[in-house]
Structures are given as C-alpha cells and as structure tokens.
Coordinates of C-alpha atoms in Angstrom, one line a residue:
Chain O
K276 CA 3.0 3.4 -17.1
N277 CA 4.2 0.4 -15.4
E278 CA 2.0 -2.7 -15.6
V279 CA 2.7 -4.9 -12.3
E280 CA 1.2 -8.6 -12.8
Q281 CA 1.0 -11.0 -10.0
S282 CA 0.4 -14.6 -10.1
P283 CA -1.5 -16.7 -9.2
Q284 CA -4.3 -14.6 -7.9
N285 CA -5.4 -17.2 -5.3
L286 CA -3.3 -20.0 -3.8
T287 CA -4.4 -22.6 -1.3
A288 CA -1.4 -24.8 0.4
Q289 CA -1.4 -27.3 3.3
E290 CA 0.6 -26.3 6.6
G291 CA 4.5 -26.8 5.9
E292 CA 4.3 -26.5 2.1
F293 CA 7.0 -24.4 0.0
I294 CA 5.0 -21.3 -1.4
T295 CA 6.2 -19.0 -4.5
I296 CA 4.3 -15.7 -5.6
N297 CA 5.3 -14.2 -8.7
C298 CA 5.3 -10.8 -9.7
S299 CA 6.4 -9.3 -13.3
Y300 CA 6.3 -5.4 -14.3
S301 CA 7.0 -4.1 -17.6
V302 CA 9.1 -1.1 -17.3
G303 CA 12.6 -0.4 -15.6
I304 CA 12.3 0.1 -11.9
S305 CA 14.3 1.7 -9.1
A306 CA 12.7 -0.5 -6.3
L307 CA 10.2 -3.2 -5.7
H308 CA 8.3 -3.9 -2.7
W309 CA 6.7 -6.8 -1.3
L310 CA 3.5 -6.1 1.3
Q311 CA 1.4 -8.2 3.1
Q312 CA -2.0 -7.4 4.2
H313 CA -4.2 -9.4 6.7
P314 CA -7.9 -9.4 7.0
G315 CA -8.9 -6.1 8.5
G316 CA -6.8 -4.0 6.0
G317 CA -3.5 -2.9 7.8
I318 CA -0.5 -3.3 5.3
V319 CA 3.0 -4.3 6.4
S320 CA 6.1 -4.0 4.2
L321 CA 8.1 -7.3 4.2
F322 CA 11.0 -6.6 1.5
M323 CA 12.1 -3.9 -0.2
L324 CA 14.7 -4.9 -2.9
S325 CA 16.6 -3.5 -6.0
S326 CA 18.7 -6.3 -6.9
G327 CA 19.4 -9.8 -5.7
K328 CA 17.9 -11.7 -2.9
K329 CA 16.6 -10.8 0.5
K330 CA 15.9 -12.9 3.7
H331 CA 13.7 -12.7 6.7
G332 CA 12.7 -15.8 8.6
R333 CA 10.9 -18.1 6.6
L334 CA 10.5 -15.7 3.9
I335 CA 12.8 -14.9 0.8
A336 CA 12.4 -12.4 -2.1
T337 CA 14.5 -12.5 -5.3
I338 CA 14.5 -10.1 -8.4
N339 CA 15.7 -10.5 -11.7
I340 CA 16.1 -6.8 -13.2
Q341 CA 16.9 -8.1 -16.6
E342 CA 13.8 -10.3 -16.7
K343 CA 11.7 -7.6 -14.9
H344 CA 10.6 -10.2 -12.5
S345 CA 10.6 -11.2 -8.7
S346 CA 9.4 -14.1 -6.6
L347 CA 8.6 -14.2 -2.8
H348 CA 8.7 -17.7 -1.2
I349 CA 7.5 -19.0 1.9
T350 CA 9.1 -22.0 3.6
A351 CA 7.5 -24.4 5.9
S352 CA 4.2 -22.3 5.5
H353 CA 2.0 -21.7 8.3
P354 CA -1.7 -20.9 8.8
R355 CA -0.7 -17.5 10.2
D356 CA 0.9 -16.6 6.8
S357 CA -2.5 -16.7 5.3
A358 CA -2.8 -13.0 3.9
V359 CA -3.0 -11.2 0.6
Y360 CA 0.4 -10.4 -0.8
I361 CA 1.1 -7.6 -3.0
C362 CA 3.9 -6.6 -5.0
A363 CA 4.6 -2.7 -5.6
V364 CA 7.3 -1.2 -8.0
R365 CA 8.8 2.2 -7.9
S366 CA 9.9 3.6 -11.4
G367 CA 12.8 4.8 -12.0
G368 CA 13.0 8.5 -12.0
S369 CA 9.9 8.4 -9.6
N370 CA 10.7 9.9 -5.9
Y371 CA 7.4 8.5 -4.8
K372 CA 5.0 6.9 -7.4
L373 CA 4.3 3.1 -6.5
T374 CA 2.3 1.0 -8.8
F375 CA 0.7 -1.9 -7.3
G376 CA -0.2 -5.4 -8.3
K377 CA -3.9 -6.6 -7.4
G378 CA -2.6 -9.0 -4.8
T379 CA -2.1 -12.8 -4.3
L380 CA -4.7 -14.1 -1.8
L381 CA -3.1 -16.7 0.1
T382 CA -4.6 -19.5 2.2
V383 CA -2.6 -22.1 4.5
N384 CA -4.9 -24.8 5.7
P385 CA -3.8 -26.8 9.0
Chain A
D71 CA 8.4 1.4 15.8
V72 CA 6.9 3.3 12.9
K73 CA 3.3 4.1 13.7
V74 CA 0.9 5.6 11.2
T75 CA -2.3 6.2 12.6
Q76 CA -5.5 6.6 10.9
S77 CA -8.4 8.3 13.2
S78 CA -11.2 6.5 12.0
R79 CA -11.5 2.5 11.5
Y80 CA -15.3 2.5 10.3
L81 CA -17.3 5.4 9.0
V82 CA -20.7 5.3 7.6
K83 CA -21.5 9.0 5.7
R84 CA -24.4 10.1 3.9
T85 CA -24.2 11.2 0.4
G86 CA -23.5 15.0 0.1
E87 CA -21.6 15.0 3.5
K88 CA -18.2 16.2 4.0
V89 CA -15.7 13.9 5.0
F90 CA -12.5 14.2 7.0
L91 CA -10.0 11.4 7.0
E92 CA -7.1 11.9 9.5
C93 CA -3.6 10.6 9.2
V94 CA -0.7 11.0 11.8
Q95 CA 2.8 9.4 11.7
D96 CA 5.5 9.6 14.1
M97 CA 8.4 9.0 12.3
D98 CA 9.3 12.6 10.6
H99 CA 8.9 11.2 7.3
E100 CA 8.4 13.6 4.6
N101 CA 6.4 11.7 2.3
M102 CA 2.8 11.2 3.0
F103 CA 0.3 9.2 0.7
W104 CA -3.6 8.5 0.4
Y105 CA -4.6 5.4 -1.4
R106 CA -8.1 3.7 -2.0
Q107 CA -8.2 0.1 -2.0
D108 CA -11.1 -1.4 -4.1
P109 CA -11.9 -5.0 -5.2
G110 CA -10.1 -6.1 -8.3
L111 CA -8.4 -2.6 -8.5
G112 CA -5.7 -2.8 -6.0
L113 CA -4.2 0.2 -4.5
R114 CA -4.9 3.6 -6.2
L115 CA -3.1 6.7 -5.3
I116 CA -5.3 9.6 -4.5
Y117 CA -2.8 12.3 -3.4
F118 CA 0.6 12.5 -2.3
S119 CA 2.5 15.2 -0.3
Y120 CA 6.1 15.7 0.0
D121 CA 6.4 18.6 2.4
V122 CA 4.2 20.7 4.4
K123 CA 1.5 22.3 2.6
M124 CA 2.8 20.7 -0.8
K125 CA 0.6 18.2 -2.5
E126 CA 0.5 16.7 -5.6
K127 CA -2.4 14.8 -7.5
G128 CA -2.1 11.1 -7.8
D129 CA -4.2 8.6 -10.3
I130 CA -7.6 9.5 -8.8
P131 CA -8.0 13.0 -7.1
E132 CA -11.3 13.7 -8.5
G133 CA -13.6 14.3 -5.8
Y134 CA -10.8 14.5 -3.2
S135 CA -8.9 17.2 -1.7
V136 CA -5.9 17.1 0.8
S137 CA -4.6 19.1 3.6
R138 CA -1.0 19.1 5.3
E139 CA -0.5 22.0 7.6
K140 CA 1.9 20.1 9.8
K141 CA 4.4 17.4 9.0
E142 CA 3.1 14.6 11.0
R143 CA -0.5 15.3 9.7
F144 CA -2.1 14.5 6.3
S145 CA -5.7 14.9 5.8
L146 CA -8.2 13.5 3.3
I147 CA -11.3 15.4 2.4
L148 CA -14.2 14.2 0.5
E149 CA -16.0 17.4 -0.4
S150 CA -19.3 15.9 -0.9
A151 CA -19.1 12.4 -0.3
S152 CA -20.8 9.9 -3.0
T153 CA -21.8 6.4 -3.1
N154 CA -18.8 5.3 -5.6
Q155 CA -16.5 7.0 -3.0
T156 CA -17.2 3.9 -0.9
S157 CA -14.2 2.3 -0.2
M158 CA -11.0 1.3 2.0
Y159 CA -8.7 4.6 2.5
L160 CA -5.2 3.7 3.5
C161 CA -2.9 6.3 4.6
A162 CA 1.1 5.8 4.1
S163 CA 4.4 7.4 4.8
S164 CA 8.2 7.2 3.8
F165 CA 11.1 9.1 4.1
R166 CA 12.0 10.9 0.7
G167 CA 13.9 9.1 -1.8
S168 CA 13.2 5.9 -3.9
G169 CA 15.1 3.4 -1.6
N170 CA 12.9 4.0 1.5
T171 CA 10.3 1.7 3.0
I172 CA 6.7 2.6 3.2
Y173 CA 4.5 2.2 6.2
F174 CA 0.7 1.9 6.0
G175 CA -1.8 2.7 8.7
E176 CA -4.6 0.1 9.5
G177 CA -7.0 1.6 6.9
S178 CA -10.4 3.2 7.1
W179 CA -13.5 1.5 5.8
L180 CA -15.9 4.4 4.9
T181 CA -19.3 3.7 3.4
V182 CA -21.4 6.3 1.9
V183 CA -25.0 5.8 1.7

C-alpha cells in the first residue's frame, strides 16, 4: 500500500511570498496529482505529472521519481490561493486507484 | 468544460433511512468514483465503476452500495444510514487509463441524526 505524506500540514504566508508544499510517497507510481480544495468542498485538479516539471500561471509542480518526492510551488502568493492542497498518487499497475495525502491547509494573508 | 454534478449539496437524514446520492458527468468518462472525506483522514475510496453495471469495492465499502445503469450516472446508496456515515461525499470521474485527469463534483455534505 502506498503511503502519501504531505508537509507542512498547515502553512500561513503573507501575500507575495513564495510557497512550497511537499509530498512524499513510499512505492513506485504511474502518476501524481496535485489537487486544490476551496472551503465548501469542490476539488479541482491542478496538475498531473509522471516526470519532470509542469507550470501553469503562478503554480509549478515538480517530481523526482528516484527520490519519490514532489513539490508544489506558488509564486507571488495571493489570498485567493488560500485552500487545501492535496497530493494524490496512482500506483504503478493500477488503472484507477488513487492514494491521497491528508492535505496542506494554506492561508495567505493580505 | 467537464462537469461532474452531484444532486444534493446538503442533506440531513435520520438513522435507518435509505439515502441516495446521485452523480452525473457529461464527458463520456468510463471511470466513476465515490469518495468520502473526513477531517484528519483525507479522501477514502468507497466504490469505483469502470463501465456500465460494473463496480469494484474501494477501501471502505461497508454500509454502502452503488448503481451504474447508465454511463453518465453513478449512484451511491446508504441502505440504512448511521451516524458514523455523517461525512462529505465526493463523486469523481475520468477516462480509463492511468494518465488521465480526474474531475470532482462539488461534494455532498450528509448529516445523519
């Protein structure tokens, strides 16, 4: 069973700061997802990656397969980035099963 | 835009009631999922369906059943609701295959009293 650990659990930042959220997993994967959940529930997929790096606007996601580690970076953070960020991994050989981290609650103050 | 729609946003039900949570997706996805989300536990898979009438148990299927009669619709059924099923329920869908994005509904907050 794949274990997914996120750090930190909670993160408070000032507007404009550079933010990093980390995700480590224990066994080989075929894909890793970064998800965003705003208060009220709905979850949005930010990235899906299996190698290297992806960028979308102020968000950057990287993954190191050898070290079983991924990071989500937010540049020039803004209060609207306040949300729970969730890492989820799909184990190699599984068509569908995702294992989720417990999430990182990010609060960005103006 | 992909849309995953959950029929009820907030429900309050009594212990022992039969509860139906409905989910519809509009992107012809093969895979559909029901998760529950609880504080400190993250998302846990209840059931998964990879095709019409096909289903597989997830990590916590006890006390739940599902129905998928049409490709776009996946229903979660609580046969006899109990207070420990008070939770946030999230439906999701994706195309088959490991390299596909997963799309979530807005969630259904169920309180069993």
